[in-house]
CSV table of C-alpha atoms in Angstrom, one decimal:
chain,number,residue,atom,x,y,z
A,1,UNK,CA,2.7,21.3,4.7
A,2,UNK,CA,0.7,18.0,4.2
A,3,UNK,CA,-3.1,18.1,5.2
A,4,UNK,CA,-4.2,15.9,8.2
A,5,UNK,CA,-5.7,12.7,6.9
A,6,UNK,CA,-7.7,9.9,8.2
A,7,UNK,CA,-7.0,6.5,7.8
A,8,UNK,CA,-8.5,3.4,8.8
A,9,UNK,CA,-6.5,0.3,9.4
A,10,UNK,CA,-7.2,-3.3,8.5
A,11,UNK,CA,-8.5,-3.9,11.9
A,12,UNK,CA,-10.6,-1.4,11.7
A,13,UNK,CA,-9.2,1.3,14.2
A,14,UNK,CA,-9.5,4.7,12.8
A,15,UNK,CA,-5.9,6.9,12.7
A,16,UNK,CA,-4.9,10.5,11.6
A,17,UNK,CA,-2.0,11.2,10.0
A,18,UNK,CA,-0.7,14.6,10.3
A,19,UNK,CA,1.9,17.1,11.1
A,20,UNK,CA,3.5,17.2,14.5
A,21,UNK,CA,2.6,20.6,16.5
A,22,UNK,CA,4.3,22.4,19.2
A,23,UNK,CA,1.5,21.4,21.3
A,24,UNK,CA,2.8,17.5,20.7
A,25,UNK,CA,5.7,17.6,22.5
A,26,UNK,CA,4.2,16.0,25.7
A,27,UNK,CA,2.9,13.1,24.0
A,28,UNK,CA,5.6,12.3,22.0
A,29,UNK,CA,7.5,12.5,24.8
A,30,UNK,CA,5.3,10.2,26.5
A,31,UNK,CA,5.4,7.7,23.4
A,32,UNK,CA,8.9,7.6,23.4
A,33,UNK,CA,9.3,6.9,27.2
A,34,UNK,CA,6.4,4.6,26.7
A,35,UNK,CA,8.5,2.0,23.8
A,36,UNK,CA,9.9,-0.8,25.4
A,37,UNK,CA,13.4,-1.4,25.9
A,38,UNK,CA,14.3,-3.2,22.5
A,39,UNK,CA,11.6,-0.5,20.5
A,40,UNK,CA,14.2,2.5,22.3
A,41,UNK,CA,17.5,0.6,20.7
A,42,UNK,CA,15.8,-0.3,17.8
A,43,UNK,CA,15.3,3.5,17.3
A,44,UNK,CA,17.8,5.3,19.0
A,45,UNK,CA,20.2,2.3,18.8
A,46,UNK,CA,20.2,2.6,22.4
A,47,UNK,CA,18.1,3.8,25.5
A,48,UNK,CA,19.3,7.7,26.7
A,49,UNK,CA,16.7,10.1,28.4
A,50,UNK,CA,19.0,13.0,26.8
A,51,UNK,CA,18.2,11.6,23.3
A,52,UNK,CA,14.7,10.7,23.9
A,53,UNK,CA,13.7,14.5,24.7
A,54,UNK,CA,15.7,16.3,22.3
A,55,UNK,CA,13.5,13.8,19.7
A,56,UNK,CA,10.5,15.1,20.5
A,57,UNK,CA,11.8,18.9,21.0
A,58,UNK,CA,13.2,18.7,17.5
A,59,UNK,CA,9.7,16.7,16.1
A,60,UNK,CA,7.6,19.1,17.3
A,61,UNK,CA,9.2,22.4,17.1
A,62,UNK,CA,8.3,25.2,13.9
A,63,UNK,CA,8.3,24.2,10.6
A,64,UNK,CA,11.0,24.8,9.1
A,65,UNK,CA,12.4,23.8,5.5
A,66,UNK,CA,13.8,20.2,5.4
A,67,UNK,CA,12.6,18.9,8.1
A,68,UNK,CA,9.1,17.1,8.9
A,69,UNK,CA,7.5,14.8,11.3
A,70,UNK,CA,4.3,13.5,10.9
A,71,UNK,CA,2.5,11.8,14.1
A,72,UNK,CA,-0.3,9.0,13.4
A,73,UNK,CA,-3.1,9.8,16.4
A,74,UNK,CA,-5.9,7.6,17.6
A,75,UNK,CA,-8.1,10.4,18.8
A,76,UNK,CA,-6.9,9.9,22.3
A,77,UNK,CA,-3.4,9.8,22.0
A,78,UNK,CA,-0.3,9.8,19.4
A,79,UNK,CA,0.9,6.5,18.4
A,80,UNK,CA,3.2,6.6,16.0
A,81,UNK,CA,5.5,9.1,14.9
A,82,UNK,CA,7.7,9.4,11.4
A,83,UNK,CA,9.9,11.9,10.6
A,84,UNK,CA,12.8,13.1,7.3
A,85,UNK,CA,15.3,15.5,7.8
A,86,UNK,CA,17.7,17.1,4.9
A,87,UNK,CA,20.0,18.1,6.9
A,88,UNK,CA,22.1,15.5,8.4
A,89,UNK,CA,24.9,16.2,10.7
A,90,UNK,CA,27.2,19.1,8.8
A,91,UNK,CA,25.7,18.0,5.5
A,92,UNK,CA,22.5,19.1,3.2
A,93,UNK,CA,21.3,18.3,0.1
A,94,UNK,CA,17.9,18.6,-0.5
A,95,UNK,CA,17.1,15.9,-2.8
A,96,UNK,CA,18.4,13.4,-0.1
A,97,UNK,CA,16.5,12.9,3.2
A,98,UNK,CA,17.1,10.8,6.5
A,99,UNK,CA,13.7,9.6,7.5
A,100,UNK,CA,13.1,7.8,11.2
A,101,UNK,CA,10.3,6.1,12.6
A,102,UNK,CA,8.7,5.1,16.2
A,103,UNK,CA,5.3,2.8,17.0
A,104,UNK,CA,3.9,2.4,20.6
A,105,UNK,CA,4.5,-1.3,21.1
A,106,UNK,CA,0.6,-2.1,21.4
A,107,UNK,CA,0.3,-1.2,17.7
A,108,UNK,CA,3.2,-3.4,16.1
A,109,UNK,CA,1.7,-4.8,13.5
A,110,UNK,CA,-1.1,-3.1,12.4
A,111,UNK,CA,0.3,-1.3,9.8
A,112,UNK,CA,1.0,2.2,11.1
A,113,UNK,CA,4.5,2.5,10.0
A,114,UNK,CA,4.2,1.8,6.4
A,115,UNK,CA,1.4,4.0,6.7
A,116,UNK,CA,3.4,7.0,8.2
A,117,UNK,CA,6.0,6.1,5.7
A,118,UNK,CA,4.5,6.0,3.4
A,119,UNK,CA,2.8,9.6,3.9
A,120,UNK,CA,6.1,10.7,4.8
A,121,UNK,CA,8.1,9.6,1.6
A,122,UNK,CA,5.0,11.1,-0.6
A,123,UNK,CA,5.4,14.8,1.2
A,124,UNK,CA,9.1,14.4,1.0
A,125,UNK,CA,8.6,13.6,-2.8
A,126,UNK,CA,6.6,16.6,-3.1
A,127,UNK,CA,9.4,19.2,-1.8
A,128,UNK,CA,12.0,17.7,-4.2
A,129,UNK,CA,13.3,14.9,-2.6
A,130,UNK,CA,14.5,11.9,-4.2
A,131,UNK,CA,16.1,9.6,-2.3
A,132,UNK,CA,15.5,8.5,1.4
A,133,UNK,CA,18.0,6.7,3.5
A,134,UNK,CA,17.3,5.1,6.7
A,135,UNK,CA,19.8,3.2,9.3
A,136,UNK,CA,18.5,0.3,11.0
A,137,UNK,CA,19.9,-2.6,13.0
A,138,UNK,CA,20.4,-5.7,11.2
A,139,UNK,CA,17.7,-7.5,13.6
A,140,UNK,CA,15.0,-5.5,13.2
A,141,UNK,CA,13.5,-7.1,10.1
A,142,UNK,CA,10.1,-5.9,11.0
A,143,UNK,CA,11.2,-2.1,9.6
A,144,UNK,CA,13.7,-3.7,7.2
A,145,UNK,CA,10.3,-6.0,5.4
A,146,UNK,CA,8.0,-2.7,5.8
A,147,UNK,CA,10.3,-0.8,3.8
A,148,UNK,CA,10.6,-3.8,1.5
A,149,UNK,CA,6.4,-3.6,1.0
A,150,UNK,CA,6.4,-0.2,0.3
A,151,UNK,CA,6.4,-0.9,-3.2
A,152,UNK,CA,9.7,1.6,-4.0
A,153,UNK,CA,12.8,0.8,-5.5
A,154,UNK,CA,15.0,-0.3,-2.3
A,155,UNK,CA,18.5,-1.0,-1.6
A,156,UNK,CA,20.7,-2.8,1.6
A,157,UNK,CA,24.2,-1.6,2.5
A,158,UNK,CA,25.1,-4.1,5.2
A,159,UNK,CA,27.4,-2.5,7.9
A,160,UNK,CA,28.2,-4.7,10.6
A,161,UNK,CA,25.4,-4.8,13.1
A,162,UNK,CA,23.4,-2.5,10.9
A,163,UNK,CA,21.5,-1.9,7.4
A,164,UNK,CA,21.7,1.2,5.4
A,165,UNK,CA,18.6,1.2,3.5
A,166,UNK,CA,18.1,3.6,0.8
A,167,UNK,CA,14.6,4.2,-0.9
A,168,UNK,CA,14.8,5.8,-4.4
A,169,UNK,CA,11.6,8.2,-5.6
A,170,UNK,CA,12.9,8.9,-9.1
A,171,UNK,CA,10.4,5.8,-10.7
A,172,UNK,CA,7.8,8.5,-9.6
A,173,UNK,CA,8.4,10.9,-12.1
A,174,UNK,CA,7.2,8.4,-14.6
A,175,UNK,CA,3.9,8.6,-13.0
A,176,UNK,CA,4.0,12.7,-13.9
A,177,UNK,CA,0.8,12.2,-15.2
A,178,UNK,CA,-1.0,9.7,-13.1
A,179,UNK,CA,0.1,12.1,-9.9
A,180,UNK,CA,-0.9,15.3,-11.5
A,181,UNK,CA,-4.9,14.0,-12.2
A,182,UNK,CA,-4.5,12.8,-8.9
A,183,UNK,CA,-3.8,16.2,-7.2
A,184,UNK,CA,-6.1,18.0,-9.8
A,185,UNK,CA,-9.5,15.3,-9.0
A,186,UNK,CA,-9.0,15.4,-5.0
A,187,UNK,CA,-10.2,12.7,-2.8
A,188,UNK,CA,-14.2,12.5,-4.1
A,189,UNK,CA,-16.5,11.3,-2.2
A,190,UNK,CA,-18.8,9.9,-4.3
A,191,UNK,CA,-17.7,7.6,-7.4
A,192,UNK,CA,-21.0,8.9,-9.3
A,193,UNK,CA,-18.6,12.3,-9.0
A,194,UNK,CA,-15.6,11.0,-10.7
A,195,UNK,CA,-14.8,12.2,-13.9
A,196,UNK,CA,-15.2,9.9,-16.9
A,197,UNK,CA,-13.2,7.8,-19.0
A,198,UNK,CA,-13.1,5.0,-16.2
A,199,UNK,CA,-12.5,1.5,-17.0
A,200,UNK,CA,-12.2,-0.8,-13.8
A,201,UNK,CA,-13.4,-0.1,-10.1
A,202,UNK,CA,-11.8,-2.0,-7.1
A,203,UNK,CA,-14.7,-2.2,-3.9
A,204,UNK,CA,-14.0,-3.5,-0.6
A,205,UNK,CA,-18.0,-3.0,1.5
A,206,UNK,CA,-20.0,-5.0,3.4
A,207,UNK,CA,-21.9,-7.7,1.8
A,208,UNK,CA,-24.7,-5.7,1.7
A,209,UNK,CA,-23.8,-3.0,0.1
A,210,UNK,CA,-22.5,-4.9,-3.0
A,211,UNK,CA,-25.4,-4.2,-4.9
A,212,UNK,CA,-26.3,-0.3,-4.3
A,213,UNK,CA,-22.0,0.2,-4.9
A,214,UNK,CA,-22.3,-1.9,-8.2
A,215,UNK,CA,-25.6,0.3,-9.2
A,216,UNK,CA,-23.7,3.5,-8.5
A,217,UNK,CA,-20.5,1.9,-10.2
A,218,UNK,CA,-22.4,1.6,-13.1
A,219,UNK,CA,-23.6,5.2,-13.6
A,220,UNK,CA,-20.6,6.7,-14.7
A,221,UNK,CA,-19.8,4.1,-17.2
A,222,UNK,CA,-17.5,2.0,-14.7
A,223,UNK,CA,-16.8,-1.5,-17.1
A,224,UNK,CA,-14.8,-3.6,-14.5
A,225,UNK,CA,-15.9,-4.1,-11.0
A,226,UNK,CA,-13.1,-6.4,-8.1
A,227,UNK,CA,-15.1,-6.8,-4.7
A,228,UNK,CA,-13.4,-8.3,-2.0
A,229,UNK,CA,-16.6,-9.1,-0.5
A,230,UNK,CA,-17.0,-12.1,1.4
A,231,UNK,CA,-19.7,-15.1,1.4
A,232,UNK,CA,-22.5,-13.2,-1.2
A,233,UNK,CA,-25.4,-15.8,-0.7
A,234,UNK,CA,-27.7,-16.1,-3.1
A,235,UNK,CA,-29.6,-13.2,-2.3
A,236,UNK,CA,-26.9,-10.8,-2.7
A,237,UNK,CA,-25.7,-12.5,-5.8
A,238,UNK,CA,-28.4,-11.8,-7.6
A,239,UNK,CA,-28.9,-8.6,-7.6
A,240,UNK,CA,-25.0,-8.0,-8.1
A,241,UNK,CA,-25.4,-9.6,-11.0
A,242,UNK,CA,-28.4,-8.0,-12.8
A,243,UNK,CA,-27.3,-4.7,-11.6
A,244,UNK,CA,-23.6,-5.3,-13.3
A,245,UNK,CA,-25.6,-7.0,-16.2
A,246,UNK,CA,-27.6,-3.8,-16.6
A,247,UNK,CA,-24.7,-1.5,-17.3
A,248,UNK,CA,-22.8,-3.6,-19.4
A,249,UNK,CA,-20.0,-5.0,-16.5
A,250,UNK,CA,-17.6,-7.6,-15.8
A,251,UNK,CA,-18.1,-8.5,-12.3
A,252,UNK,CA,-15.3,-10.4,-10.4
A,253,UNK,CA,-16.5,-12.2,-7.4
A,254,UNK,CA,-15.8,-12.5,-3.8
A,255,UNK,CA,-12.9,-14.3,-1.9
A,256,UNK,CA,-10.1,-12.9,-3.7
A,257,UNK,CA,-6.7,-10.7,-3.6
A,258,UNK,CA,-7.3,-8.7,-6.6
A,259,UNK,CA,-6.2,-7.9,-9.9
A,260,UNK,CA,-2.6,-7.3,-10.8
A,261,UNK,CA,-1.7,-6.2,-14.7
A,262,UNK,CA,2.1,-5.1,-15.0
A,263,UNK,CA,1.5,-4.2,-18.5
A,264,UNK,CA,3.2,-1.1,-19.6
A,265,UNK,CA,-0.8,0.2,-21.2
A,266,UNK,CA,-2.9,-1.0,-18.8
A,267,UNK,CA,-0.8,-1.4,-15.4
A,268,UNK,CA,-3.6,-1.6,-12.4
A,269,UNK,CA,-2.5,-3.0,-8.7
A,270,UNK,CA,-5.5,-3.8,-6.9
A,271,UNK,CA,-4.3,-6.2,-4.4
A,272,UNK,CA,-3.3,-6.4,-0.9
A,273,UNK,CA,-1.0,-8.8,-1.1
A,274,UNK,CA,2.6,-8.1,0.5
A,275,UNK,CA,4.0,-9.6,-2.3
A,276,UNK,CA,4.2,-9.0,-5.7
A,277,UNK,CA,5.6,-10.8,-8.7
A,278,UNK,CA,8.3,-9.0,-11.5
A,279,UNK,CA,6.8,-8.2,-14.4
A,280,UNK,CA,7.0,-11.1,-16.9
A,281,UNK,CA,5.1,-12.6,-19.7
A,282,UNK,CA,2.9,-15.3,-17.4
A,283,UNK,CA,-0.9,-15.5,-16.9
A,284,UNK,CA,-2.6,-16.7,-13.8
A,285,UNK,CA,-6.1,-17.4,-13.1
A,286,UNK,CA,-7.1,-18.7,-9.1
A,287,UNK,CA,-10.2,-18.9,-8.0
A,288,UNK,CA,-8.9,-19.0,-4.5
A,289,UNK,CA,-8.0,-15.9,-2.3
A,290,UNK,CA,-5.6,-18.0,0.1
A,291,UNK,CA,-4.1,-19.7,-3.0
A,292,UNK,CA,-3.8,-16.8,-4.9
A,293,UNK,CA,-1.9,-14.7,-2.1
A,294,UNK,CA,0.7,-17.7,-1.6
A,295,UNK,CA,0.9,-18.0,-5.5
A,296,UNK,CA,2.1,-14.5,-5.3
A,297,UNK,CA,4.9,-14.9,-3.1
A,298,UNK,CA,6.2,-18.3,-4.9
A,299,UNK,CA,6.2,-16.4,-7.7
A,300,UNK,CA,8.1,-13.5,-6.7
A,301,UNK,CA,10.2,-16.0,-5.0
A,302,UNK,CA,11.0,-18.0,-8.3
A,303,UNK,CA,11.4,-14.8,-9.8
A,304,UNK,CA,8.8,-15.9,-12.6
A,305,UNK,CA,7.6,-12.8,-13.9
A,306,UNK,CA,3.7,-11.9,-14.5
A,307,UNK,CA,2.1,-10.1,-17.1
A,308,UNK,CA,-1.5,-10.6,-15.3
A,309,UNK,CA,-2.7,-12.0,-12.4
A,310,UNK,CA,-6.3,-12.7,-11.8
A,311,UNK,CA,-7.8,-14.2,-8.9
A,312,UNK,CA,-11.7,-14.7,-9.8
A,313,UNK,CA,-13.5,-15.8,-6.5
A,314,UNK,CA,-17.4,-16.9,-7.3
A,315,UNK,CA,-17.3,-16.7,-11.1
A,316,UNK,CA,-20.4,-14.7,-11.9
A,317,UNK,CA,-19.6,-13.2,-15.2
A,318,UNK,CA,-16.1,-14.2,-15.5
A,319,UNK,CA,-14.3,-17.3,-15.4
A,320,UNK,CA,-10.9,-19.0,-15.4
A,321,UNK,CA,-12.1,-21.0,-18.6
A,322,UNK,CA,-12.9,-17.8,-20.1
A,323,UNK,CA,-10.1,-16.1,-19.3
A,324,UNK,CA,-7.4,-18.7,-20.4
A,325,UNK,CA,-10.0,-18.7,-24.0
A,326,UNK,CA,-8.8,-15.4,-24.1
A,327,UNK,CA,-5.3,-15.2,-23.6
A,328,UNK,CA,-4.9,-18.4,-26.2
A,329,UNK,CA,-5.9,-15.4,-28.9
A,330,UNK,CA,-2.8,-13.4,-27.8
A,331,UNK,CA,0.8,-14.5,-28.2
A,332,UNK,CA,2.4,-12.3,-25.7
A,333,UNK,CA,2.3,-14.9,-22.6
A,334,UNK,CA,4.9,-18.3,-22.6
A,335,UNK,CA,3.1,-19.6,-19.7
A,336,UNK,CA,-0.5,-19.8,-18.2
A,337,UNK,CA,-2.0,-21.6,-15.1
A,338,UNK,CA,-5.7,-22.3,-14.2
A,339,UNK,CA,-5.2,-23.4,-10.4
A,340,UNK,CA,-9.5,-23.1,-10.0
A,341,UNK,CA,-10.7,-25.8,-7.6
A,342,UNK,CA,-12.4,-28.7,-8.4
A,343,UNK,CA,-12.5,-31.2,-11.7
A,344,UNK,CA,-11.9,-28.8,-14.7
A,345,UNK,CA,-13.6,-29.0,-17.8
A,346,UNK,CA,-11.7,-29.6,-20.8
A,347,UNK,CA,-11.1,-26.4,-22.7
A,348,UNK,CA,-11.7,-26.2,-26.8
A,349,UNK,CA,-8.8,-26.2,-28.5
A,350,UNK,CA,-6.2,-26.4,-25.3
């Protein structure tokens, strides 16, 4: 049985995943009754009172093997609920779960269902599941592009007014390793904490609080550093910098999606972009965080794959000039891009 977990979303609001209790089933009730006509069809492909309370009997009733709901809750109130159940109609196979999923309408769009999902598949994962299937009307592309984002293998079955979606978990098992250091470290509080060899650190804090993070990133022999941090004057730069400089980092600056590296040694996703380009043999280097994000999605639109994709920010210690030196050493790429703003300076030997 998953842990309860808190979670805070982009806008700030603070969530808590966990299992649905017996004690729910008021609440869940009243978030069901609570869903506006099109969110009722959307999940019960039509509104019935019979249906609605035999959902959240059957969501919050004992645990039992096969079957799990999880219920995202605001402190005040459930919000969300997401559930995957082996057993579906007279069949069971329990590598093959039906998973379902309801969001008050007031919190569309913050995120909570690829978050509940996404909890959900992970717990299924972990009592052998390997597939998930989900039905949902061919309208509804708001849970048909938050399945797409998960970032799992997906597939559409197109049946009429509806989509069969089907979310595979088998590309997991080649992260065996990855997943069991993960389970063995535990959620650490303190980066100073985690055990060493550690190569790059993504940080998303307050301006402030660049330079005590980067300090502490430091310690424990961190080499890379990716803040997200937005509009470090000069007061905060400097420090950053000296502080990075003292340990020996690269420091990437603010304004910017992230770091993507799809190669098969080094792969690293730290980026919130929706998007993401196929692996490939390009290299891109933005300085823009806007630019970067669309350059993402035209690329995965183009179906121009990407071997690494850098977006820089305020180039303290690391530049696109330097970076595009770099790659000039190593054959693997067949395309590179500087899109950095303003008049570029010739590189040597271009």
């Amino acid at each position: 049985m998953p842990r309860e977990v808190h979670a805070v979303l982009a806008d700030g609001s603070d969530l808590w995943i966990r299992p649905a209790r017996p004690g729910d089933r008021e609440q869940v009730l009243r978030l069901y009754q609570g869903l506006s006509m099109e969110s009722l069809r959307f999940r019960f492909f039509g509104p019935s009172r019979s249906l609605v309370e035999r959902a959240a009997a059957k969501a919050c009733s004992p645990p039992r093997v096969g079957y799990l709901a999880l219920v995202a809750d605001d402190g005040r109130q459930i919000v969300g609920i997401a559930e995957y159940d082996t057993a579906v109609g007279q069949s069971y196979d329990p590598r093959r779960a039906e998973i379902a999923l309801a969001v008050a309408d007031d919190w569309h769009r913050h995120g909570v269902g690829r978050l509940l999902v996404g909890h959900l598949v992970s717990a299924a994962r972990a009592e052998g599941v390997r597939r998930c299937t989900a039905d949902a009307l061919a309208e509804n592309r708001a849970v048909l592009q938050m399945f797409h984002d998960l970032g799992l293998p997906v597939s559409w079955r197109p049946d009429g007014t509806e989509v069969h979606c089907t979310l595979s978990l088998e590309q997991l098992e080649q992260d065996e390793d990855y997943l069991s250091v993960v389970d063995a470290r535990g959620r650490i509080a303190d980066v100073t904490d985690i055990p060493p060899p550690l190569s790059a650190s993504p940080i998303a804090v307050p301006d402030p609080a660049v330079a005590e993070i980067t300090e502490r990133c430091g310690r424990p022999g961190i080499r890379s550093l990716v803040t997200v941090a937005h509009g470090l004057g000069a007061v905060e730069a400097s420090p950053r910098s000296s502080a990075g400089c003292a340990h020996g980092m690269r420091l990437l600056g603010r304004n910017r999606p992230g770091t993507v590296n799809t190669d098969a040694d080094a792969r690293m996703d730290a980026t919130p972009a929706g998007q993401r380009p196929p692996l490939g043999t390009a290299r891109v280097a933005v300085r823009s965080g806007g630019v970067g994000i669309v350059l993402l999605v035209d690329l995965s639109w183009l179906g121009i794959g990407v071997s690494t994709f850098v977006s820089l920010g305020d180039t303290y210690e690391v530049s696109g000039h330097g970076l595009l030196r770099r790659w000039k050493t190593r054959p693997v790429p067949v395309a590179r891009a500087d899109c950095s703003e303003g008049k570029p300076r010739p590189l040597k030997g271009r």
